[in-house]
Coordinates of C-alpha atoms and ligand atoms in Angstrom, one line a residue:
M26 CA 115.4 72.0 86.3
A27 CA 118.0 72.8 88.7
R28 CA 118.7 76.4 87.4
S29 CA 121.4 77.2 90.1
W30 CA 124.8 77.0 89.4
S31 CA 125.7 75.7 92.7
L32 CA 123.8 72.9 92.1
L33 CA 124.2 72.5 88.5
L34 CA 128.0 72.4 88.7
P35 CA 128.7 69.2 90.9
L36 CA 125.7 67.6 88.7
A37 CA 127.6 68.5 85.5
L38 CA 130.9 67.0 86.8
A39 CA 129.1 64.0 88.3
L40 CA 127.5 63.5 84.7
V41 CA 130.9 63.8 83.0
A42 CA 132.3 61.2 85.5
S43 CA 129.4 59.1 85.0
V44 CA 128.2 59.2 81.7
A45 CA 128.5 55.5 81.2
Q46 CA 126.7 54.6 84.1
A47 CA 123.5 56.3 83.0
A48 CA 121.1 53.1 82.9
V49 CA 118.0 52.5 81.2
V50 CA 115.3 51.5 83.8
E51 CA 112.6 49.7 82.2
Y52 CA 109.0 48.8 83.2
T53 CA 105.7 47.3 82.0
F54 CA 102.5 48.8 82.8
N55 CA 99.6 46.5 82.4
V56 CA 96.7 48.6 82.8
G57 CA 93.6 46.5 83.6
N58 CA 90.8 45.5 85.7
L59 CA 91.2 45.1 89.6
S60 CA 88.5 43.7 91.8
I61 CA 88.8 45.4 95.0
S62 CA 86.9 45.9 98.2
Q63 CA 87.1 49.2 100.0
L64 CA 85.3 50.8 102.7
C65 CA 83.4 47.2 103.5
Q66 CA 81.9 47.4 100.5
Q67 CA 81.2 44.4 97.8
E68 CA 84.0 44.0 95.5
M69 CA 84.2 46.3 92.7
I70 CA 86.1 46.6 89.6
I71 CA 88.7 49.3 89.2
T72 CA 91.2 50.3 86.4
A73 CA 94.9 49.9 87.8
V74 CA 98.2 49.4 86.9
N75 CA 100.0 45.7 87.5
G76 CA 97.0 45.0 89.7
Q77 CA 98.1 47.6 92.1
L78 CA 96.9 50.5 94.1
P79 CA 98.8 52.8 94.1
G80 CA 100.5 51.7 91.1
P81 CA 104.2 50.7 90.9
T82 CA 106.8 53.3 92.0
I83 CA 109.2 54.2 89.4
V84 CA 112.7 54.5 90.6
A85 CA 115.3 56.3 88.5
T86 CA 118.8 58.0 89.1
E87 CA 119.1 61.3 87.6
G88 CA 120.4 61.2 84.0
D89 CA 118.8 57.8 83.3
T90 CA 116.5 56.8 80.4
V91 CA 112.8 55.6 81.6
V92 CA 111.0 53.4 79.2
V93 CA 107.5 52.3 80.2
H94 CA 105.6 49.8 77.9
M95 CA 102.0 50.5 78.5
V96 CA 99.7 47.6 77.5
N97 CA 95.9 48.6 77.7
E98 CA 94.2 45.7 79.0
S99 CA 91.5 47.9 80.2
P100 CA 88.1 48.6 78.7
Y101 CA 88.9 52.4 78.5
N102 CA 90.8 54.6 76.2
M103 CA 94.1 55.3 78.2
T104 CA 97.2 57.5 78.3
I105 CA 99.9 57.9 80.9
H106 CA 101.6 61.2 82.1
W107 CA 104.8 61.7 83.8
H108 CA 103.6 64.8 86.0
G109 CA 106.8 67.2 86.6
I110 CA 109.0 65.4 84.0
F111 CA 110.4 68.1 81.5
Q112 CA 110.1 65.9 78.5
R113 CA 112.9 67.5 76.9
G114 CA 113.4 66.3 73.2
T115 CA 110.6 63.7 74.1
P116 CA 107.3 65.6 73.9
W117 CA 105.5 62.9 72.3
A118 CA 106.0 60.8 75.6
D119 CA 104.2 63.4 78.0
G120 CA 100.9 61.8 77.7
P121 CA 97.9 64.3 78.1
A122 CA 95.0 62.7 75.8
M123 CA 94.6 64.7 72.5
V124 CA 97.2 67.4 73.6
T125 CA 100.7 65.4 72.9
Q126 CA 99.0 62.0 71.6
C127 CA 95.8 60.0 70.9
P128 CA 94.6 57.6 73.6
V129 CA 95.6 54.1 73.3
H130 CA 92.5 51.9 72.8
P131 CA 91.6 49.2 74.7
G132 CA 94.0 46.4 73.4
G133 CA 96.7 48.6 72.3
N134 CA 99.9 49.6 73.4
Y135 CA 102.4 52.4 73.5
T136 CA 106.1 52.8 74.9
Y137 CA 106.9 55.9 76.6
R138 CA 110.8 56.7 76.8
Y139 CA 112.4 59.8 78.3
N140 CA 115.2 61.0 80.3
V141 CA 115.3 62.1 83.5
T142 CA 118.2 64.6 83.4
G143 CA 118.6 67.8 85.4
Q144 CA 116.0 66.9 87.9
E145 CA 115.9 65.0 91.0
G146 CA 113.3 64.4 93.7
T147 CA 109.9 63.2 94.2
L148 CA 107.5 63.0 91.2
W149 CA 104.6 60.7 90.1
W150 CA 102.6 59.4 87.3
H151 CA 99.0 59.4 86.5
S152 CA 96.7 58.3 83.6
H153 CA 95.6 61.8 81.8
I154 CA 92.2 61.0 80.4
S155 CA 88.5 61.0 81.9
F156 CA 88.7 60.6 85.8
L157 CA 90.6 57.1 85.5
R158 CA 93.6 58.8 87.4
A159 CA 91.6 58.3 90.5
T160 CA 93.0 54.9 90.5
V161 CA 95.7 54.9 88.1
Y162 CA 98.7 56.8 89.6
G163 CA 102.1 56.1 91.3
A164 CA 105.2 57.7 92.5
L165 CA 108.1 58.4 90.2
I166 CA 111.4 58.8 92.3
I167 CA 114.6 60.3 90.6
K168 CA 117.6 59.6 93.0
P169 CA 120.6 61.8 92.9
R170 CA 123.6 60.4 90.9
G171 CA 125.7 60.6 93.8
G172 CA 123.2 58.3 96.0
T173 CA 121.5 59.4 99.0
K174 CA 124.9 60.8 100.3
A175 CA 124.4 63.7 97.7
Y176 CA 121.1 64.9 99.5
P177 CA 121.6 68.5 100.3
F178 CA 120.0 67.8 103.8
P179 CA 121.0 65.3 106.8
K180 CA 120.7 61.9 104.9
P181 CA 117.5 59.9 106.3
D182 CA 118.2 56.4 107.2
E183 CA 115.1 55.3 105.4
E184 CA 112.4 56.7 102.9
E185 CA 108.6 56.3 102.7
V186 CA 106.4 57.0 99.6
V187 CA 103.1 58.5 101.1
V188 CA 100.6 58.8 98.1
L189 CA 97.5 60.7 98.9
G190 CA 94.3 59.9 97.0
E191 CA 90.6 60.0 96.9
W192 CA 88.2 57.1 96.4
W193 CA 84.5 57.0 95.0
K194 CA 82.2 54.1 95.7
D195 CA 81.1 54.3 92.0
N196 CA 82.9 53.5 88.7
V197 CA 84.9 57.0 88.0
N198 CA 84.6 56.7 84.1
E199 CA 80.7 56.7 84.8
L200 CA 81.0 59.7 86.8
H201 CA 83.0 61.4 84.2
V202 CA 80.6 60.7 81.2
N203 CA 78.1 61.4 83.4
A204 CA 79.4 65.0 84.1
T205 CA 80.0 65.4 80.5
E206 CA 76.7 64.4 79.4
T207 CA 74.8 66.7 82.0
G208 CA 77.2 69.5 82.5
V209 CA 76.8 69.0 86.2
P210 CA 80.0 68.5 88.2
A211 CA 80.6 65.0 89.5
R212 CA 80.2 64.7 93.5
H213 CA 83.0 64.9 95.6
A214 CA 84.8 61.7 96.9
D215 CA 83.5 59.2 99.3
A216 CA 86.8 59.0 101.3
Y217 CA 90.5 60.2 101.3
T218 CA 93.3 57.7 100.9
I219 CA 96.9 57.0 102.1
N220 CA 98.8 54.8 100.0
G221 CA 95.5 53.6 98.5
K222 CA 93.6 52.8 101.8
P223 CA 91.1 55.0 103.7
G224 CA 91.7 54.3 107.3
D225 CA 89.9 53.7 110.4
F226 CA 87.0 56.5 110.2
Y227 CA 84.7 55.5 107.5
G228 CA 82.8 53.3 109.6
C229 CA 84.7 50.3 108.5
S230 CA 86.9 48.3 110.9
D231 CA 88.9 46.2 108.5
P232 CA 92.3 46.5 109.6
N233 CA 93.2 45.9 106.0
Q234 CA 91.8 49.3 105.1
T235 CA 94.5 51.0 106.9
H236 CA 98.1 51.7 105.7
K237 CA 100.7 51.0 108.3
F238 CA 104.0 52.4 108.3
E239 CA 106.5 50.1 110.6
L240 CA 109.1 52.6 111.8
K241 CA 112.0 52.1 114.1
Q242 CA 112.9 54.5 117.0
N243 CA 116.0 56.3 116.5
K244 CA 115.9 56.1 112.5
T245 CA 115.4 59.1 110.5
Y246 CA 112.6 58.8 108.0
M247 CA 112.0 61.0 104.8
L248 CA 108.5 61.0 103.5
R249 CA 107.8 61.6 100.0
I250 CA 104.3 63.0 99.8
I251 CA 102.3 63.0 96.5
N252 CA 98.7 64.6 96.3
A253 CA 97.3 62.5 93.6
A254 CA 93.5 63.3 94.8
L255 CA 91.5 64.4 91.7
N256 CA 89.9 67.5 93.3
T257 CA 91.1 68.2 96.9
P258 CA 94.1 70.0 98.3
L259 CA 94.8 68.5 101.6
F260 CA 96.2 69.1 105.1
F261 CA 98.8 66.5 106.2
K262 CA 99.7 65.6 109.6
V263 CA 101.4 63.1 111.9
A264 CA 100.2 63.1 115.7
N265 CA 103.2 63.9 117.9
H266 CA 105.5 64.7 114.9
S267 CA 106.4 67.6 113.0
F268 CA 108.3 67.6 109.8
T269 CA 111.3 69.5 108.1
V270 CA 110.5 70.0 104.4
V271 CA 113.3 69.8 102.1
A272 CA 111.9 69.6 98.8
A273 CA 108.5 70.4 96.7
D274 CA 107.8 69.5 93.1
A275 CA 111.2 67.8 93.0
C276 CA 113.1 71.2 93.8
Y277 CA 115.1 71.5 96.9
T278 CA 114.0 74.0 99.4
K279 CA 115.5 75.7 102.6
P280 CA 114.6 73.4 105.4
Y281 CA 111.3 74.5 106.6
N282 CA 110.0 73.3 109.8
T283 CA 106.3 72.9 110.3
D284 CA 103.8 70.5 111.8
V285 CA 101.3 70.6 109.2
V286 CA 102.0 70.0 105.3
V287 CA 99.6 71.6 103.0
I288 CA 99.6 70.1 99.4
S289 CA 97.4 70.4 96.3
P290 CA 96.6 68.0 93.8
G291 CA 99.4 67.6 91.4
Q292 CA 102.1 68.6 94.1
T293 CA 104.6 67.1 95.9
V294 CA 106.3 67.5 99.2
D295 CA 109.6 65.7 100.6
A296 CA 109.8 66.2 104.3
L297 CA 111.8 64.6 107.1
L298 CA 109.7 63.1 109.8
V299 CA 110.6 64.9 113.4
P300 CA 109.2 62.9 116.1
D301 CA 108.3 64.7 119.4
T302 CA 110.9 63.6 122.4
G303 CA 108.4 61.6 124.0
V304 CA 107.9 59.7 121.0
A305 CA 111.7 59.2 120.1
A306 CA 111.9 57.9 123.8
M307 CA 109.0 55.6 124.2
G308 CA 107.9 54.8 120.3
G309 CA 104.2 54.0 120.1
R310 CA 101.5 54.2 117.6
Y311 CA 100.3 57.5 115.9
Y312 CA 97.9 58.5 113.2
M313 CA 98.8 59.9 110.2
A314 CA 95.9 62.1 108.9
V315 CA 94.5 63.9 105.9
I316 CA 91.7 66.4 105.7
P317 CA 90.5 68.5 102.9
Y318 CA 91.5 72.2 102.6
D319 CA 88.2 73.6 101.1
S320 CA 89.2 77.1 99.7
A321 CA 86.0 77.7 98.1
V322 CA 83.9 80.4 98.9
N323 CA 80.9 80.2 96.9
N324 CA 78.1 82.9 96.2
D325 CA 75.2 80.9 95.9
Q326 CA 76.1 77.7 97.7
P327 CA 77.2 78.4 101.3
D328 CA 77.8 75.0 102.4
R329 CA 81.1 73.1 101.9
L330 CA 80.8 70.1 99.6
Y331 CA 83.5 68.0 100.9
S332 CA 83.5 65.0 103.2
L333 CA 85.2 66.0 106.3
T334 CA 86.4 62.6 107.8
N335 CA 89.9 62.2 108.2
G336 CA 91.8 59.7 105.7
T337 CA 94.2 58.2 107.9
A338 CA 97.3 55.7 108.1
I339 CA 99.2 54.4 111.3
V340 CA 102.6 55.2 112.1
D341 CA 104.0 52.4 114.2
Y342 CA 107.1 52.3 116.5
T343 CA 106.1 49.0 118.2
G344 CA 106.7 46.4 115.7
G345 CA 103.2 45.4 115.2
E346 CA 103.0 44.7 118.9
A347 CA 100.9 47.1 120.4
T348 CA 97.1 47.3 120.0
S349 CA 96.6 50.8 121.9
T350 CA 94.4 53.2 119.9
P351 CA 96.7 56.0 118.3
M352 CA 95.8 59.6 119.0
L353 CA 94.6 61.6 115.9
P354 CA 96.5 64.7 115.1
D355 CA 94.8 68.0 115.7
M356 CA 93.9 69.0 112.3
P357 CA 93.3 72.6 110.8
K358 CA 89.6 73.6 110.1
Y359 CA 88.7 72.6 106.4
N360 CA 88.6 76.5 105.3
D361 CA 92.1 77.5 107.3
T362 CA 93.1 79.6 104.5
A363 CA 95.7 81.4 106.8
T364 CA 97.7 78.2 107.6
A365 CA 97.4 77.0 103.8
H366 CA 99.0 80.4 102.7
R367 CA 101.6 80.2 105.5
F368 CA 102.9 77.0 104.1
L369 CA 102.4 77.8 100.4
S370 CA 104.0 80.8 100.4
N371 CA 106.8 80.5 102.9
L372 CA 108.9 77.9 100.9
T373 CA 111.8 79.2 99.2
A374 CA 114.7 77.5 97.0
L375 CA 117.5 75.9 98.9
V376 CA 120.3 78.0 97.1
P377 CA 119.8 81.3 94.9
N378 CA 118.1 80.5 91.7
R379 CA 118.6 81.7 88.3
V380 CA 115.6 83.6 87.6
P381 CA 115.4 85.2 84.5
L382 CA 115.3 89.2 84.7
A383 CA 114.2 89.9 81.3
V384 CA 110.5 89.1 80.3
D385 CA 109.7 88.6 76.7
T386 CA 106.0 87.7 77.1
H387 CA 103.9 89.2 79.7
M388 CA 100.6 87.5 80.2
F389 CA 98.2 88.4 82.8
V390 CA 95.5 85.5 82.9
T391 CA 91.9 85.0 84.8
A392 CA 91.2 81.6 86.1
G393 CA 87.9 80.6 87.7
M394 CA 84.3 79.5 87.3
G395 CA 81.6 80.8 85.1
D396 CA 78.9 79.3 82.6
T397 CA 78.5 78.2 79.2
F398 CA 75.3 77.0 77.1
C399 CA 74.5 73.3 77.0
G400 CA 76.9 71.9 74.0
P401 CA 76.7 69.1 71.6
E402 CA 78.3 66.7 74.2
Q403 CA 75.9 67.7 76.7
T404 CA 73.4 65.0 75.4
R405 CA 71.6 65.1 78.6
C406 CA 72.0 68.6 79.3
M407 CA 70.7 69.8 82.8
P408 CA 71.0 73.4 82.9
N409 CA 71.2 74.8 86.4
P410 CA 69.5 77.1 87.1
P411 CA 67.1 75.6 84.6
I412 CA 65.7 78.8 83.5
N413 CA 68.6 80.5 81.8
G414 CA 69.9 77.4 79.9
T415 CA 73.5 77.3 81.0
I416 CA 75.7 74.9 82.8
F417 CA 78.8 75.4 84.7
A418 CA 82.2 76.0 83.0
S419 CA 85.7 77.3 83.9
S420 CA 87.8 79.3 81.8
M421 CA 91.1 81.2 81.6
N422 CA 90.9 84.6 80.2
N423 CA 87.4 83.9 79.5
A424 CA 88.2 80.9 77.2
S425 CA 86.9 77.7 78.0
F426 CA 89.2 74.9 76.9
I427 CA 88.1 71.8 75.1
L428 CA 90.1 69.2 73.7
P429 CA 90.1 68.3 70.1
K430 CA 88.5 65.0 68.9
T431 CA 90.1 64.0 65.7
T432 CA 94.1 64.9 65.8
S433 CA 96.2 65.4 68.8
M434 CA 97.6 69.0 69.0
L435 CA 101.3 68.0 68.9
E436 CA 100.6 65.9 65.7
A437 CA 98.8 69.0 64.1
M438 CA 101.8 71.1 65.2
Y439 CA 104.2 68.8 64.0
R440 CA 102.6 68.3 60.6
G441 CA 102.0 72.2 60.1
S442 CA 98.0 71.4 59.5
I443 CA 96.5 73.2 62.6
A444 CA 92.9 73.9 60.7
G445 CA 90.1 72.4 63.0
V446 CA 92.3 71.1 65.7
Y447 CA 93.3 74.4 67.4
T448 CA 93.6 78.3 66.9
R449 CA 96.6 80.4 68.0
D450 CA 94.6 83.5 69.8
F451 CA 94.7 82.6 73.4
P452 CA 94.7 86.2 74.6
D453 CA 97.3 87.7 77.1
T454 CA 94.9 89.6 78.9
P455 CA 91.4 89.1 79.8
P456 CA 88.6 90.9 77.4
I457 CA 88.2 93.7 79.6
V458 CA 89.6 94.6 83.2
F459 CA 87.3 94.6 86.1
D460 CA 87.2 93.7 89.9
Y461 CA 88.3 90.2 89.5
T462 CA 87.6 89.2 92.9
A463 CA 84.8 91.5 94.4
D464 CA 82.6 89.8 96.9
E465 CA 79.2 90.5 94.8
I466 CA 80.6 90.6 91.3
E467 CA 78.1 93.1 90.2
M468 CA 79.9 94.1 87.2
N469 CA 79.5 93.0 83.6
K470 CA 77.9 89.6 84.3
T471 CA 78.3 88.9 80.5
L472 CA 82.1 88.0 81.5
K473 CA 80.8 85.2 83.5
H474 CA 79.7 83.6 80.1
T475 CA 82.1 81.7 78.3
L476 CA 82.3 79.7 75.1
K477 CA 84.2 76.7 74.4
S478 CA 87.6 76.7 72.3
T479 CA 90.9 75.4 71.8
K480 CA 93.2 78.0 71.7
V481 CA 97.1 78.2 72.4
K482 CA 99.3 80.7 73.2
T483 CA 102.3 80.5 70.6
L484 CA 105.8 81.1 72.1
K485 CA 109.1 81.6 70.2
Y486 CA 111.9 79.0 71.5
N487 CA 113.6 80.3 74.6
Q488 CA 111.3 83.3 75.5
T489 CA 110.9 84.2 78.9
V490 CA 107.3 84.0 80.0
Q491 CA 105.8 85.7 83.0
M492 CA 102.2 84.8 83.7
V493 CA 100.2 86.5 86.4
L494 CA 97.3 84.1 87.3
Q495 CA 94.4 86.0 88.8
N496 CA 91.5 84.0 90.3
T497 CA 88.0 85.3 89.7
R498 CA 85.0 85.0 91.6
F499 CA 81.9 84.7 89.5
V500 CA 80.6 81.6 90.9
S501 CA 83.0 80.9 93.8
K502 CA 86.4 81.8 94.8
E503 CA 88.8 79.1 95.0
S504 CA 92.6 78.0 95.3
H505 CA 93.2 76.6 91.8
P506 CA 96.4 74.3 91.6
M507 CA 97.8 75.5 88.1
H508 CA 100.0 73.0 86.7
L509 CA 102.4 73.4 83.7
H510 CA 103.7 70.6 81.4
G511 CA 107.1 70.4 80.3
F512 CA 108.7 73.1 82.4
N513 CA 109.1 74.1 86.1
F514 CA 108.2 77.8 87.1
F515 CA 109.6 80.2 89.7
V516 CA 106.9 81.5 92.0
L517 CA 107.6 85.1 92.2
A518 CA 104.9 86.2 94.4
Q519 CA 101.6 85.5 95.6
G520 CA 98.9 87.5 97.3
F521 CA 95.0 88.0 97.9
G522 CA 92.5 90.2 96.1
N523 CA 93.4 91.8 92.5
Y524 CA 97.3 92.0 91.6
D525 CA 98.3 95.3 91.3
E526 CA 101.2 95.8 88.9
T527 CA 102.3 99.1 90.4
T528 CA 102.5 97.8 94.0
D529 CA 102.9 94.1 93.6
T530 CA 106.0 94.0 91.4
A531 CA 107.9 95.2 94.6
K532 CA 107.0 91.8 96.4
F533 CA 108.8 89.7 93.8
N534 CA 111.3 87.3 95.1
L535 CA 114.0 87.3 92.1
V536 CA 116.6 85.8 94.4
D537 CA 115.4 82.3 95.8
P538 CA 111.8 82.0 94.8
Q539 CA 110.4 78.4 94.9
E540 CA 110.5 76.4 91.8
R541 CA 107.4 74.3 91.1
N542 CA 105.3 72.5 88.3
T543 CA 101.9 73.3 90.0
V544 CA 101.2 76.4 92.1
A545 CA 97.9 76.7 94.3
V546 CA 96.8 80.1 93.4
P547 CA 95.6 81.7 96.5
T548 CA 91.5 81.7 97.0
G549 CA 90.4 84.9 95.6
G550 CA 93.8 86.2 94.9
W551 CA 97.0 86.0 92.4
A552 CA 100.3 84.2 91.7
V553 CA 103.1 85.1 89.2
I554 CA 105.0 82.8 87.8
R555 CA 108.0 83.1 85.1
F556 CA 109.7 80.3 83.0
V557 CA 112.0 79.9 80.2
A558 CA 110.2 78.4 77.1
D559 CA 113.1 76.3 76.1
N560 CA 111.6 73.1 75.1
P561 CA 109.7 73.0 71.9
G562 CA 106.2 71.2 71.9
M563 CA 102.7 71.5 73.0
W564 CA 102.6 71.9 76.8
F565 CA 99.2 71.7 78.8
M566 CA 98.6 74.1 81.4
H567 CA 95.8 73.5 83.6
C568 CA 94.0 73.3 87.0
H569 CA 94.6 70.0 88.5
F570 CA 91.4 69.5 89.6
D571 CA 89.8 67.3 87.1
A572 CA 86.6 68.6 87.8
H573 CA 87.7 71.9 86.9
L574 CA 90.1 70.7 83.8
D575 CA 87.1 68.7 82.5
F576 CA 84.9 72.0 82.4
G577 CA 87.5 74.0 80.6
L578 CA 90.1 75.2 82.9
G579 CA 93.0 74.8 80.7
M580 CA 95.2 76.2 78.0
V581 CA 98.2 75.2 75.9
F582 CA 101.7 76.6 75.1
E583 CA 102.8 75.9 71.6
V584 CA 106.7 76.4 71.9
Q585 CA 107.9 76.7 68.3
N586 CA 111.4 75.1 67.2
G587 CA 114.8 76.4 67.9
P588 CA 117.6 76.9 65.5
T589 CA 119.1 73.4 65.7
P590 CA 118.0 70.0 65.2
E591 CA 118.3 69.2 68.8
T592 CA 116.0 71.9 69.8
S593 CA 113.5 71.2 67.2
L594 CA 110.3 68.7 67.5
P595 CA 111.6 65.1 66.9
P596 CA 109.4 63.1 64.4
P597 CA 106.7 60.6 66.6
P598 CA 107.6 57.3 67.5
S599 CA 106.4 54.9 65.3
D600 CA 104.2 53.3 67.8
L601 CA 102.4 56.4 68.6
P602 CA 98.7 55.6 69.1
Q603 CA 96.4 56.8 66.1
C604 CA 92.8 58.2 67.1
Ligands
C2O5 CU1 99.5 65.9 86.5 CU2 98.2 67.7 83.0 O1 98.9 66.5 84.8

């Protein structure tokens, strides 16, 4: 939400002037089988919306109502999440399976209806069940009410959507089932994609496998970049071009000049594309490329797990004429944490923010990897190492989150019968204080061990919450992209090592901190976020690596009703799916 008055005021005036113009934008999403050949492999069946990969781009104007009729023609249970949309007053439309709704069964349908009020920029949508978002995703663009003239930066001539993804040669639902049953994490992707296509470096010379951006010289372009990958933060570059970043997660930033964009799963970046002088004069063809930022530093597994082949697209100024081979940009090294941190910590809000200064609820939350015992879901449990009978798990404050099976959490909250669905004991602090990021964690190894639970943190309406997110390195340290549903938060500070309250509060930016819905907590480090819980509902907070979410890296905020009907949970829509 644009919390700054200088931004909000013109917005409010525009709203008053144009309430009558607020439109309903309506889409039908048929989710079904799509037969596709990728990487010169045989045709395979994936799950996709309207037969498209990426799926359709939703375009709305600030203040509009978005209505999406989702028809599930796929063989899988399905839900869609509108990543970054506040869902104020429409918590039943948020989409995470078993948090705000039961999934839509094959053959079923559900209509998602929500307003895009008080936010503008680039967001996206994705399925929120199993690993199906690997192919069920697309852009969601909210234009300013005043049109592109209202951009608080030089108006670009054109805009391009750039959705980054991951591709597996296998059925991703099977990968998910296998990971669940064995307790062994699914393997990393076979390729990285730009607008659904892997590009020229995967040993497949089919030109249809490379997305082409046909650009014109002397025109300015804005890229709306979305990281829709399941598990991989990415470095993003275009040869012989640089960028001016103007927004992140649909919040305007001070213009930030850089030759590399760093983007973690769940995040978006809007950037003006700046050609080098030679390009502006002569045109030509250039590679746009992504490569993983692999932040993990493992204790037992010194080798990186990612494929390090560039996913590519081509930026073409020749009108499709030239056939010369484009140059690849010089990519950062896969473990270049300094470059990632520089980008991610240097962004600031365009104008001073209204950061709430008084905090009602202080939370210190560890986030990372550990282990747990084989549970009932691990029907083919493969403990690793086999001797101690444990499998990989991830947790927050030593609680490893598991979704309920029979009733969605929001329905349980609404009906006031939470027994057997969730408990209200998510802790504000880890069970003990320890050296969270020590290179060799020799302290109490029992903390590495975690149990499965469905714990929420209950907040009174309008409370201001501050959460310190502290990475641990029991198994490995890693930069987890922590995403909060239902709200944006201010990122007050970030750093490496253990957060120290006596010295690190001095580093808080309370003036113009970046506002986001997903923060990449520095590897082996911490980030401090703050938000106001002014939206009743059940709001998932989790790592946006599906591999980690699946193994428990999440928790849920239960935000209680406010004093009025408008600030209370609405009844569920009549077509809300049943479990
Ligand atoms: Cu885009 Cu719960 O996530």
